[in-house]
Structures are given as C-alpha cells and as structure tokens.
C-alpha cells in the first residue's frame, strides 16, 4: 500500500528565510505532484515531477524528485507572506486507475 | 483549458435529506472523474473513481449506497449524499482527467470544491 508522508506538518517562518518541505513515499511511483491550497479553496497545481532528478522552479518555490530515495522536496526561498497556505504532495498509485495518494499537508505561515 | 467546475459551491441541508453535487469538465472530455472528501485541517481522501458510462469504484470504507455517483456523460459526474447526517459535513472536491486539447492526459484537474454542512 502506498503511503505518503510529509514533514513538517506545520511550519512558521519569518519573511526572507529559506526552508524545505519533505515528501517521502513508500512504493515506486514515477509521477509526483505538488499542490497549494488556500483556506476554503480547492487545489492549485504547482509542479508535476516525472523523472528521477527532475527539478522545477516557479518564483520562490523549487521542487525536486529523487525516485531512488522516494523523496521529493519543495524548497522555499526568501519567503514572503503571500506564500502562506497549505502545501500537499501527491503521488500516483500505479495500477487500478493511477489514483493519487496525498500527503497530510504542510501548513505554512510566513510572518512579516 | 482543462477547467473543472462544481455546483453548488456550498450547501446547507437538514439531517436526513439528500444532496446532489455536480462536477463538470468545461472544455475537455473527462473519461475519468474522482471524488475526494476533505475534513477541516486534514488531507484529501479519495472516495471513489468513476469512468464514463460505467459504475463507480469506491475506496475501502466508503459506503456506495450512501454516496451515489453517476458519470453519465464525458463532461458530467454527480455525487449524491443520501440521508445526510452531520458527520457527512465536509469539503467535497472532484477532479477529472481525460482528453485535453486532443491529447490523453494522466493529470487530474481539480474543481473548486463544495462545502456541505448538515444541520
């Protein structure tokens, strides 16, 4: 059974600081997604990572994937208040319809 | 492209009544739709998967007689919560995948969600 673990679950950081959110998964998968969710809203797609060593960047966020270690990271550079949200990683569960299994989410609060 | 809508965006109902939530793919053909439930401050949990024209597949622990799913066309799936109870209050999110701009895609596109409150 595919399990997806995120840490930390809650992150409070000062503006201008850097930090990394980690996403570990338990069985082989070749597709991993990162999403952002604002309170009361649905998911906004941030990144899809398809292969070992993949790195994608958008603004102050950078995501990477190591399929051998079954680990993805979401790195935040010089955080700003607008990045405050909940971030989820989700991994495709192969077989039986390629369903997504979500991590628990990381609540990020960026303090001014 | 690849826009998914849900209706209603929020609904309040009395205990024992049934509520129908619609999920539509506006600009692509959704061969598969997924229904998720999210309780406050928790992650998304997949409830069921539906393929157009066939019966939905429910995840373990989800009552199929309580959560009726219909996917009658390539652009519409509905979730009906029957005999709703306060513990069914949650945020319900659908997603869809299929043929986008002529290409079959594995990516799920998420709807905006429906907040259900059962009194």
PDB file of C-alpha atoms in Angstrom:
ATOM      1  CA  UNK A   1       0.000   0.000   0.000  1.00  0.00           C
ATOM      2  CA  UNK A   2       1.345   3.380  -0.991  1.00  0.00           C
ATOM      3  CA  UNK A   3       1.890   5.757   1.919  1.00  0.00           C
ATOM      4  CA  UNK A   4       2.911   9.373   1.536  1.00  0.00           C
ATOM      5  CA  UNK A   5       4.434  11.267   4.432  1.00  0.00           C
ATOM      6  CA  UNK A   6       5.091  14.962   4.588  1.00  0.00           C
ATOM      7  CA  UNK A   7       7.090  16.872   7.102  1.00  0.00           C
ATOM      8  CA  UNK A   8       6.878  19.177   8.764  1.00  0.00           C
ATOM      9  CA  UNK A   9       3.111  19.333   9.174  1.00  0.00           C
ATOM     10  CA  UNK A  10       3.274  22.899  10.358  1.00  0.00           C
ATOM     11  CA  UNK A  11       5.875  25.487   9.520  1.00  0.00           C
ATOM     12  CA  UNK A  12       6.038  29.012  10.834  1.00  0.00           C
ATOM     13  CA  UNK A  13       8.754  31.098   9.303  1.00  0.00           C
ATOM     14  CA  UNK A  14       9.883  34.661   9.024  1.00  0.00           C
ATOM     15  CA  UNK A  15       9.770  36.549   5.783  1.00  0.00           C
ATOM     16  CA  UNK A  16      13.026  36.345   3.916  1.00  0.00           C
ATOM     17  CA  UNK A  17      14.017  32.945   5.304  1.00  0.00           C
ATOM     18  CA  UNK A  18      14.514  29.706   3.398  1.00  0.00           C
ATOM     19  CA  UNK A  19      13.013  26.358   4.245  1.00  0.00           C
ATOM     20  CA  UNK A  20      12.294  22.920   2.785  1.00  0.00           C
ATOM     21  CA  UNK A  21       9.236  20.682   2.953  1.00  0.00           C
ATOM     22  CA  UNK A  22       9.851  16.974   2.521  1.00  0.00           C
ATOM     23  CA  UNK A  23       7.654  14.333   0.933  1.00  0.00           C
ATOM     24  CA  UNK A  24       8.511  10.641   1.317  1.00  0.00           C
ATOM     25  CA  UNK A  25       6.585   7.825  -0.314  1.00  0.00           C
ATOM     26  CA  UNK A  26       6.714   4.119   0.298  1.00  0.00           C
ATOM     27  CA  UNK A  27       6.433   2.379  -3.073  1.00  0.00           C
ATOM     28  CA  UNK A  28       7.697   3.032  -6.551  1.00  0.00           C
ATOM     29  CA  UNK A  29       5.988   5.760  -8.500  1.00  0.00           C
ATOM     30  CA  UNK A  30       7.033   7.825 -11.473  1.00  0.00           C
ATOM     31  CA  UNK A  31       4.857  10.864 -11.005  1.00  0.00           C
ATOM     32  CA  UNK A  32       4.611  13.272  -8.114  1.00  0.00           C
ATOM     33  CA  UNK A  33       2.606  16.460  -7.775  1.00  0.00           C
ATOM     34  CA  UNK A  34       2.807  19.464  -5.517  1.00  0.00           C
ATOM     35  CA  UNK A  35      -0.327  21.500  -4.813  1.00  0.00           C
ATOM     36  CA  UNK A  36      -1.151  24.624  -2.915  1.00  0.00           C
ATOM     37  CA  UNK A  37      -4.426  25.105  -1.056  1.00  0.00           C
ATOM     38  CA  UNK A  38      -5.638  28.397   0.385  1.00  0.00           C
ATOM     39  CA  UNK A  39      -8.234  28.327   3.187  1.00  0.00           C
ATOM     40  CA  UNK A  40     -11.667  27.398   1.894  1.00  0.00           C
ATOM     41  CA  UNK A  41     -10.369  26.859  -1.622  1.00  0.00           C
ATOM     42  CA  UNK A  42      -9.566  23.881  -3.803  1.00  0.00           C
ATOM     43  CA  UNK A  43      -6.148  22.803  -5.008  1.00  0.00           C
ATOM     44  CA  UNK A  44      -3.859  24.818  -7.213  1.00  0.00           C
ATOM     45  CA  UNK A  45      -1.350  22.755  -9.146  1.00  0.00           C
ATOM     46  CA  UNK A  46       2.242  23.870  -8.607  1.00  0.00           C
ATOM     47  CA  UNK A  47       4.505  21.225 -10.079  1.00  0.00           C
ATOM     48  CA  UNK A  48       4.459  17.794 -11.637  1.00  0.00           C
ATOM     49  CA  UNK A  49       7.691  15.823 -11.416  1.00  0.00           C
ATOM     50  CA  UNK A  50       8.073  12.928 -13.798  1.00  0.00           C
ATOM     51  CA  UNK A  51      11.575  11.534 -13.586  1.00  0.00           C
ATOM     52  CA  UNK A  52      14.481  10.945 -11.261  1.00  0.00           C
ATOM     53  CA  UNK A  53      16.448  14.121 -10.766  1.00  0.00           C
ATOM     54  CA  UNK A  54      13.665  16.357 -12.046  1.00  0.00           C
ATOM     55  CA  UNK A  55      13.830  19.905 -10.761  1.00  0.00           C
ATOM     56  CA  UNK A  56      11.261  22.596 -11.408  1.00  0.00           C
ATOM     57  CA  UNK A  57      11.162  26.175 -10.249  1.00  0.00           C
ATOM     58  CA  UNK A  58       8.480  28.814 -10.199  1.00  0.00           C
ATOM     59  CA  UNK A  59       9.202  32.054  -8.421  1.00  0.00           C
ATOM     60  CA  UNK A  60      10.336  31.377  -4.867  1.00  0.00           C
ATOM     61  CA  UNK A  61       9.395  27.685  -4.998  1.00  0.00           C
ATOM     62  CA  UNK A  62      11.563  24.888  -6.298  1.00  0.00           C
ATOM     63  CA  UNK A  63      10.622  21.215  -6.339  1.00  0.00           C
ATOM     64  CA  UNK A  64      12.841  18.196  -6.889  1.00  0.00           C
ATOM     65  CA  UNK A  65      12.394  14.452  -7.133  1.00  0.00           C
ATOM     66  CA  UNK A  66      14.672  11.567  -6.214  1.00  0.00           C
ATOM     67  CA  UNK A  67      12.864   8.383  -7.232  1.00  0.00           C
ATOM     68  CA  UNK A  68      15.570   6.142  -5.814  1.00  0.00           C
ATOM     69  CA  UNK A  69      15.195   7.635  -2.363  1.00  0.00           C
ATOM     70  CA  UNK A  70      11.443   8.034  -2.924  1.00  0.00           C
ATOM     71  CA  UNK A  71      11.765  11.624  -1.812  1.00  0.00           C
ATOM     72  CA  UNK A  72      10.619  14.948  -3.126  1.00  0.00           C
ATOM     73  CA  UNK A  73      11.402  18.346  -1.686  1.00  0.00           C
ATOM     74  CA  UNK A  74       9.707  21.704  -2.004  1.00  0.00           C
ATOM     75  CA  UNK A  75      12.167  24.462  -1.251  1.00  0.00           C
ATOM     76  CA  UNK A  76      11.051  27.944  -0.358  1.00  0.00           C
ATOM     77  CA  UNK A  77      13.490  30.752  -0.970  1.00  0.00           C
ATOM     78  CA  UNK A  78      13.194  34.138   0.760  1.00  0.00           C
ATOM     79  CA  UNK A  79       9.647  33.510   1.919  1.00  0.00           C
ATOM     80  CA  UNK A  80       7.002  36.194   1.599  1.00  0.00           C
ATOM     81  CA  UNK A  81       3.630  36.439   3.347  1.00  0.00           C
ATOM     82  CA  UNK A  82       1.742  35.533   0.168  1.00  0.00           C
ATOM     83  CA  UNK A  83       3.208  32.044   0.304  1.00  0.00           C
ATOM     84  CA  UNK A  84       1.182  31.280   3.428  1.00  0.00           C
ATOM     85  CA  UNK A  85      -1.021  28.295   2.525  1.00  0.00           C
ATOM     86  CA  UNK A  86      -1.201  24.538   2.904  1.00  0.00           C
ATOM     87  CA  UNK A  87       1.035  22.557   0.595  1.00  0.00           C
ATOM     88  CA  UNK A  88       0.316  18.969  -0.397  1.00  0.00           C
ATOM     89  CA  UNK A  89       2.373  16.456  -2.262  1.00  0.00           C
ATOM     90  CA  UNK A  90       0.552  13.647  -4.045  1.00  0.00           C
ATOM     91  CA  UNK A  91       1.957  10.501  -5.597  1.00  0.00           C
ATOM     92  CA  UNK A  92       0.413   8.418  -8.347  1.00  0.00           C
ATOM     93  CA  UNK A  93      -0.519   4.938  -7.206  1.00  0.00           C
ATOM     94  CA  UNK A  94       0.262   2.676 -10.096  1.00  0.00           C
ATOM     95  CA  UNK A  95      -2.291   0.090 -11.086  1.00  0.00           C
ATOM     96  CA  UNK A  96      -6.022   0.247 -10.537  1.00  0.00           C
ATOM     97  CA  UNK A  97      -6.571   3.559 -12.246  1.00  0.00           C
ATOM     98  CA  UNK A  98      -3.448   5.608 -11.442  1.00  0.00           C
ATOM     99  CA  UNK A  99      -5.000   7.248  -8.436  1.00  0.00           C
ATOM    100  CA  UNK A 100      -3.411   9.997  -6.384  1.00  0.00           C
ATOM    101  CA  UNK A 101      -2.411   9.429  -2.783  1.00  0.00           C
ATOM    102  CA  UNK A 102      -1.972  12.650  -0.850  1.00  0.00           C
ATOM    103  CA  UNK A 103       0.345  13.538   1.966  1.00  0.00           C
ATOM    104  CA  UNK A 104      -1.088  15.060   5.114  1.00  0.00           C
ATOM    105  CA  UNK A 105      -0.189  18.562   4.028  1.00  0.00           C
ATOM    106  CA  UNK A 106       2.134  21.203   5.412  1.00  0.00           C
ATOM    107  CA  UNK A 107       0.584  24.356   6.825  1.00  0.00           C
ATOM    108  CA  UNK A 108       2.950  27.207   6.072  1.00  0.00           C
ATOM    109  CA  UNK A 109       2.650  30.531   7.888  1.00  0.00           C
ATOM    110  CA  UNK A 110       5.012  33.277   6.861  1.00  0.00           C
ATOM    111  CA  UNK A 111       5.262  36.024   9.435  1.00  0.00           C
ATOM    112  CA  UNK A 112       6.051  39.595   8.496  1.00  0.00           C
TER     113      UNK A 112
ATOM    114  CA  UNK B   1      -8.012  24.878 -20.971  1.00  0.00           C
ATOM    115  CA  UNK B   2      -8.827  21.991 -18.596  1.00  0.00           C
ATOM    116  CA  UNK B   3     -11.330  23.722 -16.340  1.00  0.00           C
ATOM    117  CA  UNK B   4     -13.492  21.832 -13.887  1.00  0.00           C
ATOM    118  CA  UNK B   5     -16.495  23.369 -12.190  1.00  0.00           C
ATOM    119  CA  UNK B   6     -18.598  22.225  -9.264  1.00  0.00           C
ATOM    120  CA  UNK B   7     -22.085  23.173  -8.251  1.00  0.00           C
ATOM    121  CA  UNK B   8     -23.118  24.216  -5.739  1.00  0.00           C
ATOM    122  CA  UNK B   9     -20.093  25.799  -4.101  1.00  0.00           C
ATOM    123  CA  UNK B  10     -21.730  25.440  -0.724  1.00  0.00           C
ATOM    124  CA  UNK B  11     -24.888  23.849   0.607  1.00  0.00           C
ATOM    125  CA  UNK B  12     -26.592  23.612   3.970  1.00  0.00           C
ATOM    126  CA  UNK B  13     -29.167  20.903   4.476  1.00  0.00           C
ATOM    127  CA  UNK B  14     -31.139  19.249   7.214  1.00  0.00           C
ATOM    128  CA  UNK B  15     -30.229  15.855   8.588  1.00  0.00           C
ATOM    129  CA  UNK B  16     -31.924  13.060   6.666  1.00  0.00           C
ATOM    130  CA  UNK B  17     -32.176  14.871   3.359  1.00  0.00           C
ATOM    131  CA  UNK B  18     -30.206  14.098   0.201  1.00  0.00           C
ATOM    132  CA  UNK B  19     -27.853  16.470  -1.550  1.00  0.00           C
ATOM    133  CA  UNK B  20     -26.567  16.304  -5.103  1.00  0.00           C
ATOM    134  CA  UNK B  21     -23.246  17.823  -6.137  1.00  0.00           C
ATOM    135  CA  UNK B  22     -22.331  18.266  -9.792  1.00  0.00           C
ATOM    136  CA  UNK B  23     -18.868  18.170 -11.290  1.00  0.00           C
ATOM    137  CA  UNK B  24     -18.378  19.338 -14.864  1.00  0.00           C
ATOM    138  CA  UNK B  25     -15.411  19.436 -17.198  1.00  0.00           C
ATOM    139  CA  UNK B  26     -15.988  22.635 -19.141  1.00  0.00           C
ATOM    140  CA  UNK B  27     -13.548  22.377 -22.024  1.00  0.00           C
ATOM    141  CA  UNK B  28     -12.395  18.783 -22.249  1.00  0.00           C
ATOM    142  CA  UNK B  29     -13.716  15.253 -22.229  1.00  0.00           C
ATOM    143  CA  UNK B  30     -13.386  13.671 -18.823  1.00  0.00           C
ATOM    144  CA  UNK B  31     -13.128   9.927 -19.212  1.00  0.00           C
ATOM    145  CA  UNK B  32     -12.433   9.550 -15.500  1.00  0.00           C
ATOM    146  CA  UNK B  33     -13.617  11.602 -12.574  1.00  0.00           C
ATOM    147  CA  UNK B  34     -12.593  11.333  -8.951  1.00  0.00           C
ATOM    148  CA  UNK B  35     -14.411  12.385  -5.803  1.00  0.00           C
ATOM    149  CA  UNK B  36     -12.491  13.400  -2.701  1.00  0.00           C
ATOM    150  CA  UNK B  37     -13.552  14.401   0.766  1.00  0.00           C
ATOM    151  CA  UNK B  38     -11.577  16.749   2.974  1.00  0.00           C
ATOM    152  CA  UNK B  39     -12.314  17.318   6.645  1.00  0.00           C
ATOM    153  CA  UNK B  40     -11.051  20.524   8.296  1.00  0.00           C
ATOM    154  CA  UNK B  41      -7.287  20.683   8.582  1.00  0.00           C
ATOM    155  CA  UNK B  42      -6.925  17.241   7.015  1.00  0.00           C
ATOM    156  CA  UNK B  43      -5.762  15.934   3.690  1.00  0.00           C
ATOM    157  CA  UNK B  44      -7.830  14.849   0.730  1.00  0.00           C
ATOM    158  CA  UNK B  45      -9.164  11.328   0.876  1.00  0.00           C
ATOM    159  CA  UNK B  46     -10.269   9.629  -2.302  1.00  0.00           C
ATOM    160  CA  UNK B  47     -13.830   8.377  -2.057  1.00  0.00           C
ATOM    161  CA  UNK B  48     -14.433   6.909  -5.475  1.00  0.00           C
ATOM    162  CA  UNK B  49     -13.398   6.806  -9.100  1.00  0.00           C
ATOM    163  CA  UNK B  50     -15.889   6.919 -11.913  1.00  0.00           C
ATOM    164  CA  UNK B  51     -15.405   6.182 -15.565  1.00  0.00           C
ATOM    165  CA  UNK B  52     -17.895   7.498 -18.072  1.00  0.00           C
ATOM    166  CA  UNK B  53     -20.671   5.035 -18.674  1.00  0.00           C
ATOM    167  CA  UNK B  54     -19.707   2.534 -16.001  1.00  0.00           C
ATOM    168  CA  UNK B  55     -20.216   2.030 -12.297  1.00  0.00           C
ATOM    169  CA  UNK B  56     -18.043   3.888  -9.858  1.00  0.00           C
ATOM    170  CA  UNK B  57     -15.295   2.149  -7.914  1.00  0.00           C
ATOM    171  CA  UNK B  58     -15.378   3.016  -4.243  1.00  0.00           C
ATOM    172  CA  UNK B  59     -12.434   3.126  -1.880  1.00  0.00           C
ATOM    173  CA  UNK B  60     -12.425   0.891   1.139  1.00  0.00           C
ATOM    174  CA  UNK B  61     -14.681   2.167   3.883  1.00  0.00           C
ATOM    175  CA  UNK B  62     -16.822   4.380   1.638  1.00  0.00           C
ATOM    176  CA  UNK B  63     -20.475   3.352   1.573  1.00  0.00           C
ATOM    177  CA  UNK B  64     -21.631   3.156  -2.007  1.00  0.00           C
ATOM    178  CA  UNK B  65     -25.303   3.246  -1.032  1.00  0.00           C
ATOM    179  CA  UNK B  66     -24.755   6.473   0.854  1.00  0.00           C
ATOM    180  CA  UNK B  67     -22.588   8.232  -1.707  1.00  0.00           C
ATOM    181  CA  UNK B  68     -24.189   7.644  -5.088  1.00  0.00           C
ATOM    182  CA  UNK B  69     -22.013   8.530  -8.034  1.00  0.00           C
ATOM    183  CA  UNK B  70     -23.180   8.857 -11.601  1.00  0.00           C
ATOM    184  CA  UNK B  71     -20.939   9.618 -14.575  1.00  0.00           C
ATOM    185  CA  UNK B  72     -23.390   9.577 -17.423  1.00  0.00           C
ATOM    186  CA  UNK B  73     -21.518  11.757 -19.875  1.00  0.00           C
ATOM    187  CA  UNK B  74     -17.984  12.801 -20.727  1.00  0.00           C
ATOM    188  CA  UNK B  75     -18.484  16.172 -19.058  1.00  0.00           C
ATOM    189  CA  UNK B  76     -20.613  15.486 -16.005  1.00  0.00           C
ATOM    190  CA  UNK B  77     -20.400  13.438 -12.846  1.00  0.00           C
ATOM    191  CA  UNK B  78     -22.694  13.757  -9.866  1.00  0.00           C
ATOM    192  CA  UNK B  79     -22.271  12.791  -6.235  1.00  0.00           C
ATOM    193  CA  UNK B  80     -25.440  12.367  -4.198  1.00  0.00           C
ATOM    194  CA  UNK B  81     -25.105  12.193  -0.437  1.00  0.00           C
ATOM    195  CA  UNK B  82     -28.187  10.287   0.659  1.00  0.00           C
ATOM    196  CA  UNK B  83     -29.784  10.677   4.079  1.00  0.00           C
ATOM    197  CA  UNK B  84     -27.103  13.130   5.094  1.00  0.00           C
ATOM    198  CA  UNK B  85     -26.006  13.376   8.710  1.00  0.00           C
ATOM    199  CA  UNK B  86     -23.871  15.977  10.484  1.00  0.00           C
ATOM    200  CA  UNK B  87     -20.825  13.717  10.236  1.00  0.00           C
ATOM    201  CA  UNK B  88     -21.100  13.982   6.442  1.00  0.00           C
ATOM    202  CA  UNK B  89     -20.332  17.689   6.690  1.00  0.00           C
ATOM    203  CA  UNK B  90     -17.143  18.169   4.771  1.00  0.00           C
ATOM    204  CA  UNK B  91     -15.488  19.774   1.754  1.00  0.00           C
ATOM    205  CA  UNK B  92     -16.095  17.636  -1.332  1.00  0.00           C
ATOM    206  CA  UNK B  93     -13.711  18.089  -4.243  1.00  0.00           C
ATOM    207  CA  UNK B  94     -13.939  16.461  -7.640  1.00  0.00           C
ATOM    208  CA  UNK B  95     -11.234  16.081 -10.224  1.00  0.00           C
ATOM    209  CA  UNK B  96     -11.266  14.981 -13.819  1.00  0.00           C
ATOM    210  CA  UNK B  97      -8.833  13.654 -16.361  1.00  0.00           C
ATOM    211  CA  UNK B  98      -9.207  12.689 -19.974  1.00  0.00           C
ATOM    212  CA  UNK B  99      -8.572  14.163 -23.381  1.00  0.00           C
ATOM    213  CA  UNK B 100      -7.271  17.714 -23.183  1.00  0.00           C
ATOM    214  CA  UNK B 101      -6.570  19.586 -26.402  1.00  0.00           C
ATOM    215  CA  UNK B 102      -6.599  16.338 -28.311  1.00  0.00           C
ATOM    216  CA  UNK B 103      -4.179  14.509 -26.010  1.00  0.00           C
ATOM    217  CA  UNK B 104      -4.956  11.846 -23.471  1.00  0.00           C
ATOM    218  CA  UNK B 105      -3.569  13.090 -20.177  1.00  0.00           C
ATOM    219  CA  UNK B 106      -2.967  11.431 -16.822  1.00  0.00           C
ATOM    220  CA  UNK B 107      -3.142  14.750 -14.991  1.00  0.00           C
ATOM    221  CA  UNK B 108      -6.118  15.354 -12.734  1.00  0.00           C
ATOM    222  CA  UNK B 109      -7.741  18.778 -12.894  1.00  0.00           C
ATOM    223  CA  UNK B 110      -9.484  19.792  -9.709  1.00  0.00           C
ATOM    224  CA  UNK B 111     -12.804  21.507  -9.238  1.00  0.00           C
ATOM    225  CA  UNK B 112     -13.258  24.383  -6.778  1.00  0.00           C
ATOM    226  CA  UNK B 113     -14.941  22.197  -4.162  1.00  0.00           C
ATOM    227  CA  UNK B 114     -18.342  22.087  -2.479  1.00  0.00           C
ATOM    228  CA  UNK B 115     -18.727  22.758   1.196  1.00  0.00           C
ATOM    229  CA  UNK B 116     -21.529  20.660   2.686  1.00  0.00           C
ATOM    230  CA  UNK B 117     -22.946  21.453   6.098  1.00  0.00           C
ATOM    231  CA  UNK B 118     -25.569  19.130   7.532  1.00  0.00           C
ATOM    232  CA  UNK B 119     -27.564  20.514  10.430  1.00  0.00           C
TER     233      UNK B 119
END
